Coordinates of C-alpha atoms in Angstrom, one line a residue:
X1 CA -36.8 -16.9 -50.3
X2 CA -34.4 -14.5 -52.0
X3 CA -33.6 -11.5 -49.7
X4 CA -34.3 -7.9 -50.9
X5 CA -31.3 -6.1 -52.5
X6 CA -32.0 -3.4 -49.9
X7 CA -34.2 -3.5 -46.8
X8 CA -34.8 -0.5 -44.5
X9 CA -37.0 -1.3 -41.5
X10 CA -38.0 1.5 -39.1
X11 CA -34.7 3.4 -39.7
X12 CA -33.8 6.6 -37.9
X13 CA -30.6 8.5 -38.3
X14 CA -29.8 11.4 -35.9
X15 CA -26.6 13.4 -36.2
X16 CA -24.9 15.0 -33.2
X17 CA -23.3 18.3 -33.9
X18 CA -20.9 19.5 -31.1
X19 CA -21.4 23.1 -30.0
X20 CA -19.5 25.4 -27.6
X21 CA -22.2 24.7 -25.0
X22 CA -23.6 21.2 -25.2
X23 CA -24.6 19.7 -28.6
X24 CA -27.2 20.1 -31.3
X25 CA -29.1 17.1 -32.7
X26 CA -30.5 16.8 -36.2
X27 CA -32.7 13.8 -37.3
X28 CA -32.1 13.2 -41.0
X29 CA -34.3 10.1 -41.3
X30 CA -37.4 9.2 -39.4
X31 CA -39.1 5.8 -39.2
X32 CA -38.0 4.9 -42.8
X33 CA -39.1 1.5 -44.2
X34 CA -38.8 0.3 -47.8
X35 CA -37.4 -2.6 -49.9
X36 CA -35.6 -2.7 -53.2
X37 CA -36.1 -6.1 -55.0
X38 CA -33.1 -7.7 -56.8
X39 CA -33.0 -6.6 -60.4
X40 CA -35.0 -3.4 -60.1
X41 CA -34.0 0.1 -61.0
X42 CA -35.3 2.4 -58.2
X43 CA -35.0 6.1 -58.1
X44 CA -34.7 8.4 -55.1
X45 CA -36.2 11.9 -55.4
X46 CA -36.3 14.7 -52.8
X47 CA -35.5 18.3 -52.2
X48 CA -32.1 19.2 -50.7
X49 CA -31.9 18.0 -47.1
X50 CA -34.6 15.3 -47.6
X51 CA -32.2 12.6 -46.5
X52 CA -31.1 11.1 -49.9
X53 CA -27.4 11.2 -49.2
X54 CA -27.8 9.7 -45.7
X55 CA -29.7 6.8 -47.3
X56 CA -26.9 6.2 -49.7
X57 CA -24.3 6.2 -46.9
X58 CA -26.4 3.8 -44.8
X59 CA -26.6 1.3 -47.7
X60 CA -22.9 1.4 -48.4
X61 CA -21.9 1.1 -44.7
X62 CA -20.4 4.6 -44.4
X63 CA -23.0 5.4 -41.7
X64 CA -24.9 3.3 -39.1
X65 CA -28.5 3.9 -38.2
X66 CA -29.4 5.4 -34.9
X67 CA -32.4 3.0 -34.7
X68 CA -34.0 0.4 -37.0
X69 CA -32.4 -2.1 -39.4
X70 CA -30.7 -1.8 -42.7
X71 CA -29.9 -5.0 -44.7
X72 CA -28.2 -5.5 -48.1
X73 CA -29.0 -8.9 -49.6
X74 CA -29.8 -10.0 -46.0
X75 CA -26.6 -8.8 -44.4
X76 CA -25.5 -5.7 -42.5
X77 CA -24.0 -3.2 -44.9
X78 CA -20.7 -3.2 -42.9
X79 CA -20.3 -7.0 -43.5
X80 CA -18.0 -8.2 -46.2
X81 CA -20.8 -10.3 -47.7
X82 CA -22.7 -7.1 -48.4
X83 CA -19.8 -5.0 -49.5
X84 CA -18.8 -7.6 -52.1
X85 CA -22.1 -7.2 -53.8
X86 CA -22.4 -3.4 -53.8
X87 CA -20.8 -0.8 -56.2
X88 CA -21.0 2.8 -55.2
X89 CA -20.7 6.0 -57.3
X90 CA -20.6 9.1 -55.1
X91 CA -21.8 12.4 -56.5
X92 CA -18.3 13.7 -56.9
X93 CA -15.9 10.8 -57.5
X94 CA -12.2 11.5 -56.8
X95 CA -9.1 9.9 -58.2
X96 CA -5.5 11.0 -58.0
X97 CA -4.9 13.5 -60.8
X98 CA -1.6 12.1 -62.1
X99 CA -2.7 8.5 -62.7
X100 CA -4.2 7.0 -65.8
X101 CA -7.6 5.3 -65.7
X102 CA -6.3 1.7 -65.8
X103 CA -3.9 2.5 -63.0
X104 CA -6.7 4.0 -60.8
X105 CA -9.0 1.0 -61.5
X106 CA -6.2 -1.5 -60.8
X107 CA -5.6 0.1 -57.4
X108 CA -9.3 -0.1 -56.4
X109 CA -9.5 -3.6 -57.9
X110 CA -6.7 -4.8 -55.6
X111 CA -8.6 -3.2 -52.6
X112 CA -11.6 -5.3 -53.7
X113 CA -9.5 -8.5 -53.6
X114 CA -8.8 -8.9 -57.3
X115 CA -5.3 -9.8 -58.5
X116 CA -3.5 -11.2 -61.5
X117 CA -5.4 -12.2 -64.6
X118 CA -8.8 -11.6 -62.9
X119 CA -7.8 -8.0 -62.1
X120 CA -6.6 -7.3 -65.6
X121 CA -9.8 -8.8 -67.1
X122 CA -12.0 -6.7 -64.7
X123 CA -10.1 -3.5 -65.6
X124 CA -10.4 -4.1 -69.3
X125 CA -14.1 -5.0 -69.0
X126 CA -14.9 -1.9 -66.9
X127 CA -13.1 0.4 -69.3
X128 CA -14.8 -1.1 -72.3
X129 CA -18.3 -0.9 -70.8
X130 CA -17.9 2.7 -69.8
X131 CA -16.3 4.0 -73.0
X132 CA -12.9 4.7 -71.4
X133 CA -10.7 2.7 -73.8
X134 CA -10.1 5.7 -76.2
X135 CA -8.9 7.7 -73.2
X136 CA -6.6 5.1 -71.7
X137 CA -3.5 7.3 -72.4
X138 CA -4.9 10.3 -70.6
X139 CA -4.3 11.2 -67.0
X140 CA -7.2 11.9 -64.6
X141 CA -6.3 15.6 -64.5
X142 CA -7.2 15.8 -68.2
X143 CA -10.7 14.3 -67.7
X144 CA -13.9 16.3 -68.1
X145 CA -16.8 15.9 -65.6
X146 CA -18.3 13.3 -67.9
X147 CA -15.1 11.3 -68.1
X148 CA -14.8 11.4 -64.3
X149 CA -18.3 10.0 -64.0
X150 CA -17.4 7.2 -66.4
X151 CA -14.3 6.4 -64.4
X152 CA -16.4 6.4 -61.2
X153 CA -18.9 4.0 -62.8
X154 CA -16.0 1.8 -64.0
X155 CA -14.7 1.6 -60.5
X156 CA -18.2 0.8 -59.1
X157 CA -18.5 -2.1 -61.7
X158 CA -15.0 -3.6 -61.2
X159 CA -15.9 -6.4 -58.9
X160 CA -19.1 -7.4 -60.6
X161 CA -21.6 -6.1 -58.0
X162 CA -25.3 -7.2 -57.9
X163 CA -26.3 -3.7 -56.6
X164 CA -25.2 -0.3 -57.9
X165 CA -25.8 2.7 -55.7
X166 CA -25.4 5.9 -57.7
X167 CA -25.6 9.4 -56.2
X168 CA -26.5 11.9 -59.0
X169 CA -25.0 9.8 -61.8
X170 CA -25.8 12.3 -64.6
X171 CA -25.4 15.6 -62.8
X172 CA -23.6 18.2 -64.9
X173 CA -23.1 15.9 -67.9
X174 CA -23.7 16.7 -71.5
X175 CA -26.5 15.0 -73.5
X176 CA -24.1 12.4 -75.1
X177 CA -22.6 11.4 -71.8
X178 CA -26.1 11.1 -70.3
X179 CA -27.2 8.9 -73.2
X180 CA -24.2 6.6 -72.8
X181 CA -24.7 6.3 -69.0
X182 CA -28.4 5.7 -69.5
X183 CA -27.6 2.9 -72.0
X184 CA -25.1 1.4 -69.7
X185 CA -27.5 1.3 -66.8
X186 CA -30.2 -0.3 -69.0
X187 CA -27.8 -3.0 -70.0
X188 CA -26.8 -3.7 -66.4
X189 CA -30.4 -4.0 -65.4
X190 CA -31.0 -6.4 -68.3
X191 CA -28.3 -8.6 -66.7
X192 CA -30.3 -8.7 -63.5
X193 CA -28.4 -6.0 -61.6
X194 CA -30.3 -3.8 -59.1
X195 CA -29.7 -0.1 -59.4
X196 CA -30.6 2.5 -56.8
X197 CA -30.0 6.1 -57.9
X198 CA -30.6 9.5 -56.5
X199 CA -31.2 12.5 -58.8
X200 CA -32.6 16.0 -59.1
X201 CA -33.6 15.2 -62.7
X202 CA -37.2 14.0 -62.7
X203 CA -37.0 13.3 -66.5
X204 CA -34.0 11.1 -66.1
X205 CA -35.6 9.2 -63.3
X206 CA -38.7 8.6 -65.5
X207 CA -36.5 7.2 -68.3
X208 CA -34.4 4.9 -66.1
X209 CA -36.5 3.7 -63.2
X210 CA -39.4 1.3 -62.7
X211 CA -40.1 2.7 -59.2
X212 CA -39.4 6.0 -57.4
X213 CA -39.2 6.8 -53.7
X214 CA -40.0 10.4 -52.8
X215 CA -38.5 11.7 -49.6
X216 CA -39.8 14.7 -47.7
X217 CA -37.9 16.0 -44.6
X218 CA -36.5 12.6 -43.7
X219 CA -39.7 10.6 -44.3
X220 CA -40.8 8.5 -47.2
X221 CA -43.8 10.4 -48.7
X222 CA -44.6 8.3 -51.7
X223 CA -43.5 5.1 -53.4
X224 CA -44.6 5.4 -57.1
X225 CA -44.4 2.7 -59.8
X226 CA -43.9 3.5 -63.5
X227 CA -47.5 2.3 -64.2
X228 CA -48.8 4.9 -61.6
X229 CA -46.9 7.9 -63.0
X230 CA -47.6 7.0 -66.6
X231 CA -51.3 6.9 -65.8
X232 CA -51.3 10.1 -63.8
X233 CA -52.1 13.4 -65.5
X234 CA -49.0 15.4 -65.3
X235 CA -46.8 12.3 -64.8
X236 CA -44.1 11.9 -62.2
X237 CA -43.4 15.7 -62.0
X238 CA -46.9 16.5 -60.7
X239 CA -46.8 13.6 -58.3
X240 CA -43.4 14.8 -56.9
X241 CA -44.5 18.5 -56.6
X242 CA -47.7 17.5 -54.8
X243 CA -45.7 15.2 -52.4
X244 CA -43.1 17.9 -51.4
X245 CA -45.5 20.9 -51.1

């Protein structure tokens, strides 16, 4: 049986905040369980503070659950077998300002274990797929927000992951950049890649995703399929508003 791309089972995440006298505890996720099948585009919606970023960090191994289990293709997210199959785009990708895109990608490619001809081919492919080739001569400091997002996506794609985890991939982008990223994600999904993305844009989630998870104060409020929101009066927006009220 093929394992889920992502599995959360009874996950809780509590943060400890040191204070002058004792400590303060904040529970960001509570008894969270869901699965993302291989090859599915799943969206994550929620108000600020709902736990979306914590979920992303748990999937990518940047955080560990306080309780429960997180698995990526059957492995703990901190294991190399999981990391090799995941590409991550943070909401605000950062690259050294003085480097050119191919230089930045080559650096991250080497960190992923690529070298020689394989590294060169991966960099060329990632730049072509994300529309960076015409900007190869520019330095990162010259990049717009949209170009930085493209570079972040290229970095996430470098090692050929089976799961892309994208935190606000179209935030602040102009319509053309949004169209290009939407087309890229659709193409990756057609290749069988799983995509898990968070967004504040309900309309973009509707266009991109086949299923949406709605988080409310650290809990999963609704899991909605495309068929369900297309059949509902008011669509996904009404379902979301009713869930978070």
